[in-house]
Coordinates of C-alpha atoms in Angstrom, one line a residue:
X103 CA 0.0 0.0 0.0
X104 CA 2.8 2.5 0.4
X105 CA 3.5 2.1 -3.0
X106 CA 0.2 3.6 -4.0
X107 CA 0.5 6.6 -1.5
X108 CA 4.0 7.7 -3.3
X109 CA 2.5 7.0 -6.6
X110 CA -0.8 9.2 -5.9
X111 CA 1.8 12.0 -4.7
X112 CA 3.1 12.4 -8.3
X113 CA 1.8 14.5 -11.2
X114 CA 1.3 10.8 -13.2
X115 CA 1.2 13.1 -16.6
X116 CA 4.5 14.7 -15.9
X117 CA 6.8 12.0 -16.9
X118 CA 10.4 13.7 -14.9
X119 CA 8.3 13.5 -11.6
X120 CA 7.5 10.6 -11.9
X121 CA 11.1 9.2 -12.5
X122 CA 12.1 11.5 -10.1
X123 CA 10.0 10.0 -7.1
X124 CA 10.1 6.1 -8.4
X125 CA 13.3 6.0 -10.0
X126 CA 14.7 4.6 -6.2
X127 CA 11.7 2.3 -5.5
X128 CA 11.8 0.5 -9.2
X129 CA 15.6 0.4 -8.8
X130 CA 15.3 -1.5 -5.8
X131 CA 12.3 -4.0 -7.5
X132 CA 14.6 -4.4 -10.3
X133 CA 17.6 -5.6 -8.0
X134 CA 15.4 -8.2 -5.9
X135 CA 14.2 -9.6 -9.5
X136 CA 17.4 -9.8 -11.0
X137 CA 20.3 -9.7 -8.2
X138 CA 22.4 -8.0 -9.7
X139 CA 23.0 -3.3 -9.3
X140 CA 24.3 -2.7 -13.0
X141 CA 21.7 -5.6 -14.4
X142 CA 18.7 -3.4 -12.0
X143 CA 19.9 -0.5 -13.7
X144 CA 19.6 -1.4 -17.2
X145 CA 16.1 -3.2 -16.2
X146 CA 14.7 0.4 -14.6
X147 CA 16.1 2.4 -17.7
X148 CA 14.7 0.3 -20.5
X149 CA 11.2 -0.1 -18.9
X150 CA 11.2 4.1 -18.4
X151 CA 12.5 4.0 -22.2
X152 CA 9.1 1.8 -23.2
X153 CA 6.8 3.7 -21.2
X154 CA 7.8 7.0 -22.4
X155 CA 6.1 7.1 -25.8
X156 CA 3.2 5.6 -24.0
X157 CA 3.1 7.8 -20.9
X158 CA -0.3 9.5 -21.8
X159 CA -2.1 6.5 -23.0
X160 CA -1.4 4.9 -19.8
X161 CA -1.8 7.6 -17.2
X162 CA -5.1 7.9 -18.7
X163 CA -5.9 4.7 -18.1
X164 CA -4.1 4.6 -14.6
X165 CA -2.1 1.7 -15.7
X166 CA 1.6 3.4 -15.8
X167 CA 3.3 2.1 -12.7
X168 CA 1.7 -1.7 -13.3
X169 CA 3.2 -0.9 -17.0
X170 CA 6.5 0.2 -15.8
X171 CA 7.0 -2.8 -13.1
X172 CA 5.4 -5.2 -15.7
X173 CA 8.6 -4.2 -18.2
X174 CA 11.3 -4.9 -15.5
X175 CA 10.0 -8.1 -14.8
X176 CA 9.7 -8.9 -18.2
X177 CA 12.8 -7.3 -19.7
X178 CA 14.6 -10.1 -16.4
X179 CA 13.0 -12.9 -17.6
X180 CA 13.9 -12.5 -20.7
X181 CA 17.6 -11.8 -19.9
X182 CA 17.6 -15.1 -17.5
X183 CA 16.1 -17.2 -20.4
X184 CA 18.5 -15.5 -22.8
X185 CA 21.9 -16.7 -20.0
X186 CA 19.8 -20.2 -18.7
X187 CA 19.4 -21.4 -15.4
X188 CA 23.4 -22.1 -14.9
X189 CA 25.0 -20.4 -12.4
X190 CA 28.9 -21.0 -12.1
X191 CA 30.0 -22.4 -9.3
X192 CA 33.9 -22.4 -8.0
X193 CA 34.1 -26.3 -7.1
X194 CA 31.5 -28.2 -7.7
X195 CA 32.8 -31.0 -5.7
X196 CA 32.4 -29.4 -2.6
X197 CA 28.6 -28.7 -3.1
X198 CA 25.9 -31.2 -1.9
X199 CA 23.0 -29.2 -2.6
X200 CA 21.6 -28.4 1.4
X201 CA 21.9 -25.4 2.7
X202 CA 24.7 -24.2 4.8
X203 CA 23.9 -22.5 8.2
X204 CA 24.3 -19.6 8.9
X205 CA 28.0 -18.4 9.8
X206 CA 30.7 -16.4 8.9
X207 CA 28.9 -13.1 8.3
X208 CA 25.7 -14.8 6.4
X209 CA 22.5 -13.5 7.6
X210 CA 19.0 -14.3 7.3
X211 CA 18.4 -11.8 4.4
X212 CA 21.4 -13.4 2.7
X213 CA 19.9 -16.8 2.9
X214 CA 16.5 -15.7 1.8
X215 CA 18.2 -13.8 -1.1
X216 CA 19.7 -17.2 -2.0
X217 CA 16.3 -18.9 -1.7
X218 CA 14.5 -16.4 -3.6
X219 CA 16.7 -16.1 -6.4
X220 CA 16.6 -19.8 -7.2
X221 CA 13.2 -19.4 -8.1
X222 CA 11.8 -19.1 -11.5
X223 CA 11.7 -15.9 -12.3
X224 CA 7.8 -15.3 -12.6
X225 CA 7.0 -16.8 -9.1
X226 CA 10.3 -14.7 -7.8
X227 CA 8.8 -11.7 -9.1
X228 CA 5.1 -12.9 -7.3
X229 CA 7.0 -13.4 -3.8
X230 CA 8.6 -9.6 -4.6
X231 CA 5.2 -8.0 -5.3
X232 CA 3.4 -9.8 -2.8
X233 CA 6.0 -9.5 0.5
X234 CA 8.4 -6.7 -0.4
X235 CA 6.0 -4.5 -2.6
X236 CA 3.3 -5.2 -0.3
X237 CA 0.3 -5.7 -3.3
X238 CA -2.6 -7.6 -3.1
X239 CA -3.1 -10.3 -5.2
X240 CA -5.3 -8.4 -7.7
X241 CA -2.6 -6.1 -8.2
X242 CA 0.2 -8.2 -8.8
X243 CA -2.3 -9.9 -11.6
X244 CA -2.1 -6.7 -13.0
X245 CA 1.6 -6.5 -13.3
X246 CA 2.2 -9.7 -14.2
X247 CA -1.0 -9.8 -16.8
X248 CA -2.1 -12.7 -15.5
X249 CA -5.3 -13.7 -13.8
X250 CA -5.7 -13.2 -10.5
X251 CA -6.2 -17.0 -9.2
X252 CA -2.8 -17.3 -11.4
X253 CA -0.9 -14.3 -9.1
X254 CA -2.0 -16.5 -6.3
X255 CA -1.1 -20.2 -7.8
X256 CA 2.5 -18.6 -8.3
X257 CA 2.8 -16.9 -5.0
X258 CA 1.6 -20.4 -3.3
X259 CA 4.0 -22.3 -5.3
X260 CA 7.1 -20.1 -4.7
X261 CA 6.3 -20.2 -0.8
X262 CA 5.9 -24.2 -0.8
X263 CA 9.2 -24.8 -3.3
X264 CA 10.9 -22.2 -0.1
X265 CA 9.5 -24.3 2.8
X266 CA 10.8 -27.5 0.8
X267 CA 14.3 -25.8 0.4
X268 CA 14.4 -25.0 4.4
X269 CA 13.2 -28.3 5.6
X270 CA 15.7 -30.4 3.5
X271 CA 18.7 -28.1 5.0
X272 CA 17.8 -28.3 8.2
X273 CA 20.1 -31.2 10.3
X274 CA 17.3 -33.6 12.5
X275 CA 19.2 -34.0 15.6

């Protein structure tokens, strides 16, 4: 809901204010879909560089920040299908697939980043929308363009595929 606040702040047919007050809060979306500053950056930029010609059309219709956040997730899935699902690894040898606890500096928010990012990217972008963005499930149908029991099938999935992940790295003592 706080997103909606700063939205209904901005002049939504001046296009600069509108960067100007989001620019941070889509920058920060961008990162928790992809992982990665300079890939956020170039995710936030080419979604303001779609909406642009459009910017009218779609204030009219009150559609512009769904638009905008609708491009970054699209413009990441499209780079991760473009890379694959590999991610290198420095030995592979010592990797048994459970998770490590946490030590030497990892935190919670590390772990869940970890978690989080081996999700496919649509339900990674649901879990974003839903716990960081703070949108109800009609909303994040909207940026997704999907129907609304489909925003929920993806958000329930994600969560079980996490709860799976934490159970088999927890030790049974």
């Amino acid at each position: 809901m706080r997103a909606e606040v700063i939205v209904s702040a901005v002049r939504p047919d001046d296009f600069a204010s509108y960067v100007a007050v989001r620019s941070h809060a889509l920058q920060r979306f961008a990162y928790l879909m992809s992982g990665d500053a300079a890939e956020s950056a170039d995710l936030v930029q080419e979604a303001l560089a779609r909406a642009y010609p459009r910017w009218r059309g779609l204030v009219k219709r009150g559609t512009h920040d769904a638009y905008v956040k609708r491009s970054i997730v699209n413009g990441s899935i499209d780079r991760w299908r473009k890379l694959g699902r590999v991610v290198p690894v420095a030995d592979v040898s010592e990797y048994d697939g459970r998770t490590a606890p946490a030590v030497d500096g990892t935190t919670d928010a590390d772990e869940a980043w970890r978690l989080c990012a081996e999700l496919p990217p649509v339900q990674r972008a649901a879990v974003v929308l839903r716990f960081h963005e703070d949108l109800a499930f009609a909303q994040i149908a909207e940026v997704l363009d999907c129907a609304e029991a489909t925003a929920r099938s993806h958000v329930h999935r994600a969560l079980a595929s996490l709860r799976g992940r934490l159970t088999t790295g927890v030790d049974d003592d």
